[in-house]
């Protein structure tokens, strides 16, 4: 596809987002860089455009329009000092809560900081005076980028309209030639309807959608109460639900929860008509890849309206808590679901669980610990560290004791600060915690052990030690020459963890069997339980399981 | 008062704010600069403190506490790179919506940027990863600064707790000696209770307060519908209400609205037991000065919860629209109010109105135009420009036609962009607009006239021309030597506005009598009506009115 066609489709997706989110009027100041955007806005039936050559005046005109109508009003100008003229009206809009959607066009990266004419740094040009600022990606007409452009327009406009309302800034870099295709594209990409962002959405219009064949995907940490509500929701709708260990859905023991998502989404699956998502995506990568490859109308329930849709595919965005949403849905008059849809998914899960259960026969290693730990603990919390630990539990665990709540730090998925977080968690909940953690993550936050000792917090650390971290064995890096791989990615620390335990007065254990390990758990006091394994152990196990599952499913078909 | 006593009282007010807004646990990392804050937190019965020497670990510990309890958790460290160690946990808290209240201490301004030890620029240290950042003022124990410290703690903690929850950053510069007084102060300053910020506040606890003798103060632009609701509220409670022209309360003709606030608050007034404020303060400066001098328990209704209380005196903050609040109050069972309280205020207003009415006898000048215009127009909007125009209308207008809605740009009160704003307003509301504006503001946005002509918008401009602006005649500058004053503050433009009108095809008028002016109003087309006056004309008039009112009230006493 040529540049002009890509530019045109990208901007068409962007304009559709503006229109769906509520922009009706746009004030344009003429310029070269803004040409394609101006032209397409002018030709688009959804927008009324006004023109003014003085950007300061244009911005105050837009302010007056917004004052008059209460609606979000767009502004478009070219690159350079033109954009700086918007600032006075932006300051007034900020102070009086008026939703201006400021769109500046910009030179692409290769013309930035090189003295190109009419180019200056437009990133964060309006500082804190806008509610949000985004530098858009360069136009491309891939499905991912069309969804992205649409989503950014919806997101920024919706943020402008969220109270306290105020101005937002979208900076659009555009490459020459700066003319769209003569013929505008017909709307493409997933059809999108964005409900107004509100804490009390009337779900009646979604009632028909909720009677289709659906799949629930839960991300982020969930409390046991939320997990119970989500299980109830899945049972009410007759839909399968997938998530990860942090959702605590396994502890509900609902038959609708399919714990082996990481296996399931690596083979053929029944096709849902609607996806119902809660928050960000779960840990499982195949779920994300499958969703990207199979776009389906999607309801995204996201408390706090941060518009965090990694896939830019949500059709409806609801700013609600799990509790609010489940209460609203279960109060709707809905017929009893047909059992066949769920049964197809349960059959897949049964295969997967059977395959995964075989791991227990391996004796004590990192895979068997990850599989068993959520079921071996009772009356305490389990904190699962990032990197390999969370992935192994996600893939291999089959059961979770009902009195065990699982936690993690999945905001930015760091291996830093995990011991300290567990210390705060134990202090705040006044409940024992077991921490499942790799040797690199434990090393990174060794100082957190001092907090555990100082406040004598009831924490047991189960250390998956492979002297250097195993996560990169799952990634493409492992095919590098061995010397490079060990130096850059294996990073052996050669630490004697018995000495670490002694330094902070932890009781040290190094069990050699699964039952010996189990005997160390659920004890009072502070314990460090070391389990050693080869860095490649889990990856070998996992690859065999994936192959076995795919074979089992194919044989069954 | 010595430094230590001031420091102690200031920090005590700050800690009271933290406690009232919901902080219960604070994780402290030892340091010199943070000593007084750490010590006072440690001794304060409302806070549980934890200690850790590694700030990175401390911040993750706080994150774990917040994860465990759902509450806002405080962090305190010293100046310099210590503060930088908080960033990893702040990023995680941002991504998982956890309310951390990060308090860094800092060197005062005189030790910034001069190579003092352990000093670096801590402003905006965490960039966009915190929801809000404030550099606090240096400790002082004046009532204004104690209220300020308290309000900032409440504001930032409340912002952290507003969904989507997340981290906030308070940077506190402190001077040596860094020790608080041995004895902690007893709580001082206005008693403060801050309700959780929510869109649906149960007003029942305020029912008793609403039966006291109250005063309603309305700021910001209000729609006619909101003005009607506010008038109904005032009548229901039996309370007087003051505001400014932008509230459109005058158009409701409610007997509870006292239009001459600028006069009333320059003499003795009956003392209310409670203040009910809507949004920011009105234009009238004496109202602000009176409130500052007479702190009274205050309910602040502020849609969007920006915590904009110039006085830092609000006792209850409600995040509600006027419509939501009035509906909630009028549904409460409240007894009929005793009429005496309102009658006292109405008597003052009667004196003031009588004094002000005399202005009409002066014949055509800036004061008489400002007084009459809101009553002379019909079936259109009136936009009142900033600087003198809004002040003259606020002080002198007595009536407002019910079909006239008044607008202005009072967000940041600029004299820029006013013509363009009116153009946008006329385009958006599709209704005629009269703009009352001074010559400097009109000059500033001359280019806005091009927008009016291009879109043939039905706008009449009433120009208060005194060749250079008269606002500074009301301020202390007027006592400067005449040459300095004219050069710096009078700024005569020597423009022939008949030519300006001709340039943009406006019909030009220069009436010499009030009735001639009135004949030019309410006409179709585009008009520029020039009214000339001496720069000192309005100030002479106003000073005479203030003196006459004060005499009248004293005579009456």
XYZ file of N, CA, C and O in Angstrom, chain A residues 27 49-52 54 56-57 60-61 63-65 67-69 88 91-92 94-97 128 163-164 199-200 221 280 303-304 306 308 319-321 324 383 407-414 416-417 420-421 423-425 427-429 444-445 447-448 451 454-455 457, chain B residues 27 49-52 54 56-58 60-61 63-65 67-69 88 91-92 94-97 163-164 199-200 221 280 303-304 306 308 319-321 324 383 407-414 416-417 420-421 423-425 427-429 444-445 447-448 451 454-455 457:
520
model
N -11.860 23.543 14.844
C -11.375 24.830 14.348
C -9.965 24.610 13.787
O -9.068 24.166 14.509
N -16.433 22.274 10.355
C -15.117 22.888 10.527
C -15.217 24.408 10.446
O -16.035 24.949 9.703
N -14.389 25.086 11.224
C -14.214 26.535 11.158
C -12.752 26.800 10.834
O -11.882 25.990 11.152
N -12.495 27.933 10.242
C -11.146 28.237 9.802
C -10.696 29.564 10.393
O -11.442 30.547 10.390
N -9.473 29.634 10.886
C -8.911 30.926 11.271
C -7.399 30.867 11.187
O -6.771 29.890 11.605
N -5.180 32.885 12.612
C -4.467 33.231 13.849
C -4.779 32.147 14.883
O -5.900 32.052 15.383
N -4.020 31.759 17.971
C -4.479 32.207 19.290
C -5.969 32.471 19.259
O -6.730 32.048 20.140
N -6.391 33.155 18.218
C -7.799 33.459 18.046
C -8.606 32.178 17.815
O -9.690 32.001 18.383
N -9.290 30.414 21.104
C -10.345 31.047 21.913
C -11.719 30.856 21.264
O -12.734 30.750 21.950
N -11.745 30.817 19.934
C -13.003 30.519 19.241
C -13.490 29.125 19.646
O -14.665 28.929 19.981
N -12.778 27.593 22.353
C -13.202 27.721 23.751
C -14.633 28.228 23.833
O -15.461 27.720 24.596
N -14.942 29.240 23.017
C -16.300 29.785 22.999
C -17.308 28.747 22.522
O -18.402 28.627 23.092
N -16.934 27.984 21.503
C -17.817 26.916 21.012
C -18.102 25.907 22.119
O -19.247 25.501 22.330
N -17.853 26.351 25.335
C -18.642 27.039 26.365
C -20.111 27.035 25.966
O -21.005 26.889 26.801
N -20.358 27.209 24.654
C -21.730 27.301 24.159
C -22.433 25.950 24.155
O -23.615 25.854 24.498
N -21.699 24.894 23.772
C -22.359 23.613 23.533
C -22.085 22.589 24.624
O -22.801 21.600 24.724
N -2.546 30.304 25.528
C -3.450 31.117 26.363
C -4.853 30.518 26.510
O -5.392 30.440 27.626
N -4.864 27.453 28.758
C -4.846 27.811 30.191
C -6.247 28.182 30.677
O -6.666 27.797 31.773
N -6.967 28.938 29.856
C -8.335 29.309 30.236
C -9.234 28.070 30.280
O -10.059 27.924 31.183
N -8.321 25.004 30.861
C -7.950 24.219 32.043
C -8.644 24.774 33.294
O -9.209 24.026 34.088
N -8.632 26.099 33.413
C -9.175 26.722 34.624
C -10.692 26.673 34.667
O -11.282 26.730 35.744
N -11.344 26.605 33.503
C -12.807 26.577 33.493
C -13.352 25.216 33.058
O -14.532 25.099 32.730
N -12.477 24.199 33.021
C -12.913 22.824 32.764
C -13.630 22.672 31.428
O -14.729 22.121 31.359
N 1.759 20.909 32.206
C 0.676 20.369 33.014
C -0.663 21.013 32.708
O -1.656 20.703 33.378
N -14.851 14.337 34.125
C -14.763 15.489 35.008
C -13.652 15.350 36.040
O -13.454 14.270 36.556
N -12.920 16.381 36.407
C -13.062 17.722 35.844
C -12.614 17.753 34.381
O -11.489 17.351 34.079
N -19.865 6.119 35.905
C -19.833 5.120 36.962
C -21.127 4.324 37.023
O -21.205 3.349 37.731
N -22.136 4.756 36.329
C -23.411 4.040 36.369
C -23.934 3.865 34.960
O -24.746 4.631 34.483
N -4.728 -8.191 39.804
C -5.000 -8.804 41.102
C -6.466 -8.649 41.470
O -7.023 -7.554 41.366
N -6.527 -5.116 32.714
C -5.456 -5.439 31.778
C -5.447 -6.941 31.478
O -6.161 -7.709 32.119
N -12.068 -0.283 35.948
C -12.309 0.671 37.022
C -11.262 1.776 36.998
O -10.075 1.501 37.051
N -11.726 3.022 36.876
C -10.797 4.140 36.881
C -10.533 4.720 35.501
O -9.933 5.764 35.380
N -8.596 4.204 32.746
C -7.277 4.591 32.241
C -7.140 4.234 30.754
O -6.110 4.479 30.168
N -6.734 1.359 29.293
C -5.590 0.496 29.078
C -6.008 -0.740 28.319
O -6.315 -1.774 28.910
N -16.554 2.108 32.834
C -15.777 2.516 34.000
C -16.493 2.038 35.255
O -17.243 2.780 35.874
N -16.279 0.778 35.604
C -16.968 0.195 36.757
C -16.034 -0.744 37.500
O -15.104 -1.303 36.920
N -16.345 -0.956 38.777
C -15.652 -2.003 39.514
C -16.272 -3.348 39.129
O -17.375 -3.406 38.574
N -19.629 -3.563 40.862
C -20.697 -2.799 40.211
C -21.190 -3.513 38.955
O -22.393 -3.636 38.711
N 2.670 -14.827 47.772
C 3.114 -13.765 46.861
C 4.018 -14.420 45.819
O 5.033 -15.031 46.163
N -0.989 -12.948 45.625
C -0.613 -11.571 45.282
C 0.588 -11.568 44.338
O 1.298 -12.555 44.218
N 0.839 -10.431 43.715
C 2.040 -10.230 42.905
C 2.221 -8.742 42.632
O 1.413 -7.928 43.084
N 3.289 -8.395 41.938
C 3.495 -7.002 41.503
C 3.466 -6.958 39.976
O 4.512 -6.946 39.331
N 2.272 -6.942 39.391
C 2.180 -7.021 37.948
C 1.932 -5.671 37.293
O 1.572 -5.611 36.108
N 2.113 -4.569 38.023
C 1.915 -3.260 37.411
C 2.917 -3.034 36.300
O 2.554 -2.817 35.149
N 4.202 -3.063 36.644
C 5.224 -2.945 35.620
C 6.152 -4.153 35.651
O 7.224 -4.134 35.055
N 5.721 -5.225 36.394
C 6.333 -6.552 36.278
C 7.814 -6.596 36.634
O 8.552 -7.437 36.127
N 8.259 -5.707 37.508
C 9.677 -5.642 37.825
C 10.117 -6.793 38.722
O 9.319 -7.376 39.449
N 12.308 -5.987 40.927
C 12.832 -5.187 42.046
C 11.779 -5.048 43.141
O 10.587 -5.092 42.899
N 12.236 -4.911 44.358
C 11.359 -4.547 45.466
C 10.388 -5.625 45.919
O 9.477 -5.332 46.702
N 10.549 -6.468 49.778
C 10.022 -5.344 50.555
C 8.505 -5.254 50.433
O 7.811 -4.933 51.404
N 7.983 -5.521 49.238
C 6.535 -5.507 49.068
C 5.887 -6.554 49.958
O 4.863 -6.299 50.601
N 7.076 -7.694 52.709
C 7.170 -7.210 54.100
C 6.002 -6.270 54.398
O 5.326 -6.400 55.426
N 5.734 -5.326 53.492
C 4.613 -4.407 53.692
C 3.283 -5.141 53.720
O 2.396 -4.832 54.516
N 3.168 -6.140 52.858
C 1.923 -6.917 52.789
C 1.682 -7.655 54.102
O 0.575 -7.626 54.654
N 2.913 -6.920 57.029
C 2.650 -5.947 58.100
C 1.227 -5.423 58.006
O 0.546 -5.247 59.017
N 0.769 -5.165 56.789
C -0.555 -4.573 56.615
C -1.683 -5.572 56.837
O -2.725 -5.216 57.384
N -1.499 -6.822 56.409
C -2.576 -7.806 56.536
C -2.462 -8.622 57.816
O -3.376 -9.358 58.171
N 18.167 -8.994 44.111
C 17.899 -7.584 43.797
C 17.363 -6.825 45.005
O 17.648 -5.654 45.189
N 16.607 -7.505 45.844
C 15.993 -6.840 47.000
C 16.425 -7.498 48.301
O 15.626 -7.641 49.229
N 18.025 -6.252 50.632
C 17.828 -5.342 51.762
C 16.415 -5.432 52.336
O 16.170 -5.029 53.464
N 15.480 -5.938 51.531
C 14.125 -6.138 52.046
C 14.099 -7.137 53.191
O 13.210 -7.096 54.047
N 13.971 -5.569 56.585
C 12.627 -5.163 57.035
C 11.893 -6.354 57.662
O 11.231 -6.228 58.687
N 13.506 -6.873 61.068
C 13.234 -5.786 62.018
C 11.830 -5.904 62.625
O 11.640 -5.724 63.825
N 10.853 -6.188 61.779
C 9.473 -6.243 62.268
C 8.994 -7.671 62.504
O 7.822 -7.911 62.741
N 8.334 -10.276 60.728
C 7.118 -10.579 59.978
C 7.101 -12.054 59.587
O 8.138 -12.617 59.223
N 6.019 5.197 56.112
C 7.320 4.524 56.127
C 8.404 5.592 55.987
O 8.424 6.354 55.023
N 4.314 4.308 62.386
C 5.473 4.541 61.518
C 6.328 3.285 61.404
O 6.434 2.495 62.338
N 6.888 3.098 60.205
C 7.876 2.039 59.958
C 9.156 2.722 59.517
O 9.128 3.827 58.961
N 10.275 2.043 59.724
C 11.555 2.643 59.424
C 12.361 1.745 58.503
O 12.422 0.531 58.697
N 12.967 2.310 57.475
C 13.918 1.531 56.674
C 14.935 2.460 56.043
O 14.602 3.531 55.542
N 16.927 1.887 53.441
C 17.022 1.832 51.981
C 15.703 2.344 51.398
O 14.664 1.703 51.518
N 14.542 2.603 48.415
C 13.870 1.767 47.420
C 13.043 0.692 48.100
O 11.880 0.457 47.774
N 13.654 0.074 49.087
C 12.973 -0.963 49.857
C 11.794 -0.365 50.642
O 10.698 -0.934 50.675
N 12.003 0.793 51.222
C 10.948 1.460 51.999
C 9.724 1.717 51.134
O 8.579 1.549 51.570
N 8.770 0.119 48.377
C 8.056 -1.124 48.066
C 7.326 -1.650 49.305
O 6.261 -2.244 49.193
N 7.906 -1.417 50.467
C 7.218 -1.791 51.710
C 5.895 -1.024 51.813
O 4.847 -1.590 52.110
N 4.218 0.193 49.375
C 3.351 -0.374 48.342
C 2.650 -1.633 48.860
O 1.439 -1.809 48.667
N 3.407 -2.479 49.525
C 2.813 -3.691 50.093
C 1.766 -3.365 51.143
O 0.697 -3.978 51.189
N 2.057 -2.363 51.994
C 1.082 -1.937 53.004
C -0.205 -1.487 52.338
O -1.305 -1.836 52.755
N -1.287 -2.206 49.346
C -1.903 -3.364 48.715
C -2.702 -4.152 49.753
O -3.775 -4.675 49.462
N -2.158 -4.212 50.969
C -2.794 -4.997 52.021
C -4.041 -4.318 52.571
O -5.042 -4.966 52.844
N -3.972 -2.991 52.739
C -5.040 -2.306 53.466
C -5.962 -1.508 52.542
O -7.056 -1.138 52.947
N 11.164 3.386 41.402
C 10.638 2.077 40.966
C 9.282 1.729 41.586
O 8.369 1.321 40.881
N 6.452 3.811 40.117
C 6.000 3.311 38.808
C 5.051 2.132 38.992
O 4.030 2.032 38.309
N 5.389 1.237 39.912
C 4.510 0.095 40.164
C 3.174 0.559 40.752
O 2.113 0.059 40.375
N 1.743 3.446 40.303
C 0.988 4.104 39.234
C 0.255 3.057 38.395
O -0.924 3.206 38.072
N 0.979 1.990 38.056
C 0.396 0.986 37.157
C -0.671 0.154 37.836
O -1.552 -0.387 37.173
N -0.607 0.029 39.169
C -1.600 -0.801 39.853
C -2.537 0.039 40.711
O -3.261 -0.494 41.538
N -2.520 1.363 40.501
C -3.488 2.251 41.149
C -3.442 2.170 42.671
O -4.476 2.009 43.324
N -10.294 7.744 42.236
C -9.990 6.735 41.232
C -9.839 7.307 39.843
O -10.565 8.237 39.505
N -8.894 6.837 39.022
C -7.961 5.774 39.347
C -6.951 6.225 40.396
O -6.268 7.236 40.219
N -19.193 11.124 44.405
C -20.232 11.772 43.621
C -21.596 11.657 44.281
O -22.543 12.266 43.847
N -21.698 10.857 45.317
C -22.988 10.706 45.978
C -22.783 10.768 47.481
O -22.689 9.748 48.150
N -19.130 30.690 36.193
C -20.273 30.792 35.284
C -21.338 29.763 35.631
O -21.020 28.596 35.824
N -15.249 28.327 42.694
C -14.276 29.354 43.059
C -14.998 30.596 43.563
O -16.215 30.708 43.485
N -17.683 20.744 41.705
C -17.814 19.669 40.730
C -16.454 19.378 40.093
O -15.818 20.259 39.532
N -16.004 18.134 40.211
C -14.739 17.757 39.594
C -13.595 17.678 40.571
O -12.523 17.215 40.232
N -11.292 19.663 42.135
C -9.947 20.190 41.904
C -9.369 20.793 43.188
O -8.263 21.292 43.182
N -10.061 23.575 44.724
C -9.699 24.961 44.511
C -10.336 25.840 45.576
O -11.406 26.393 45.362
N -17.853 16.758 46.108
C -17.634 16.687 44.665
C -18.985 16.442 43.984
O -19.351 15.315 43.691
N -19.730 17.517 43.775
C -21.067 17.405 43.206
C -21.325 18.569 42.268
O -20.757 19.654 42.424
N -22.256 18.365 41.342
C -22.747 19.485 40.544
C -23.757 20.264 41.387
O -24.265 19.766 42.399
N -26.954 18.235 41.491
C -26.918 17.109 42.423
C -27.056 17.590 43.870
O -27.828 17.043 44.651
N -21.708 38.995 26.861
C -20.379 38.549 27.281
C -19.655 39.750 27.866
O -19.471 40.765 27.188
N -22.079 35.729 30.141
C -20.871 34.894 30.045
C -19.624 35.738 30.310
O -19.675 36.971 30.236
N -18.518 35.059 30.544
C -17.225 35.731 30.663
C -16.115 34.694 30.566
O -16.397 33.509 30.403
N -14.877 35.109 30.639
C -13.726 34.186 30.695
C -13.009 34.384 32.018
O -11.995 35.078 32.091
N -13.533 33.776 33.073
C -12.948 34.026 34.390
C -12.025 32.905 34.855
O -11.701 32.841 36.036
N -11.644 32.016 33.954
C -10.733 30.944 34.360
C -9.412 31.509 34.829
O -9.004 31.315 35.967
N -8.725 32.220 33.943
C -7.488 32.886 34.339
C -7.572 34.387 34.072
O -6.561 35.086 34.089
N -8.795 34.868 33.797
C -9.090 36.303 33.820
C -8.307 37.137 32.819
O -8.069 38.325 33.053
N -7.893 36.527 31.700
C -7.076 37.267 30.745
C -7.870 38.285 29.949
O -9.086 38.183 29.797
N -6.947 38.527 26.897
C -6.656 38.005 25.559
C -7.795 37.116 25.070
O -8.523 36.517 25.858
N -7.988 37.091 23.776
C -8.896 36.122 23.156
C -10.381 36.344 23.388
O -11.185 35.459 23.105
N -12.558 36.501 20.087
C -12.619 35.166 19.484
C -13.529 34.246 20.291
O -14.269 33.438 19.728
N -13.472 34.357 21.613
C -14.353 33.537 22.445
C -15.812 33.859 22.143
O -16.656 32.968 22.022
N -16.966 35.011 19.375
C -17.271 34.455 18.052
C -17.651 32.984 18.175
O -18.669 32.545 17.614
N -16.864 32.233 18.930
C -17.177 30.815 19.133
C -18.498 30.637 19.850
O -19.292 29.744 19.527
N -18.753 31.503 20.824
C -20.004 31.430 21.581
C -21.206 31.669 20.672
O -22.198 30.920 20.717
N -21.332 31.311 17.439
C -21.447 30.217 16.474
C -22.054 28.985 17.130
O -22.894 28.302 16.539
N -21.655 28.709 18.354
C -22.120 27.505 19.033
C -23.544 27.613 19.527
O -24.305 26.652 19.477
N -23.944 28.816 20.020
C -25.293 28.968 20.574
C -26.277 29.471 19.528
O -27.484 29.494 19.788
N -6.245 43.805 21.882
C -5.466 42.575 22.056
C -5.961 41.468 21.132
O -5.179 40.660 20.641
N -7.240 41.433 20.876
C -7.798 40.353 20.050
C -8.502 40.912 18.813
O -9.557 40.431 18.419
N -7.795 40.463 15.836
C -7.935 39.425 14.812
C -9.208 38.605 14.984
O -9.674 37.977 14.031
N -9.747 38.619 16.184
C -11.012 37.924 16.401
C -12.149 38.524 15.573
O -13.125 37.842 15.242
N -12.919 36.649 12.452
C -13.797 35.480 12.612
C -15.263 35.917 12.615
O -16.121 35.242 12.033
N -16.080 36.714 8.949
C -16.086 35.542 8.080
C -17.368 34.725 8.239
O -17.963 34.274 7.271
N -17.792 34.517 9.502
C -18.977 33.688 9.738
C -20.229 34.518 9.975
O -21.260 33.986 10.359
N -21.356 36.505 12.243
C -21.987 36.187 13.519
C -22.669 37.416 14.095
O -22.125 38.525 14.025
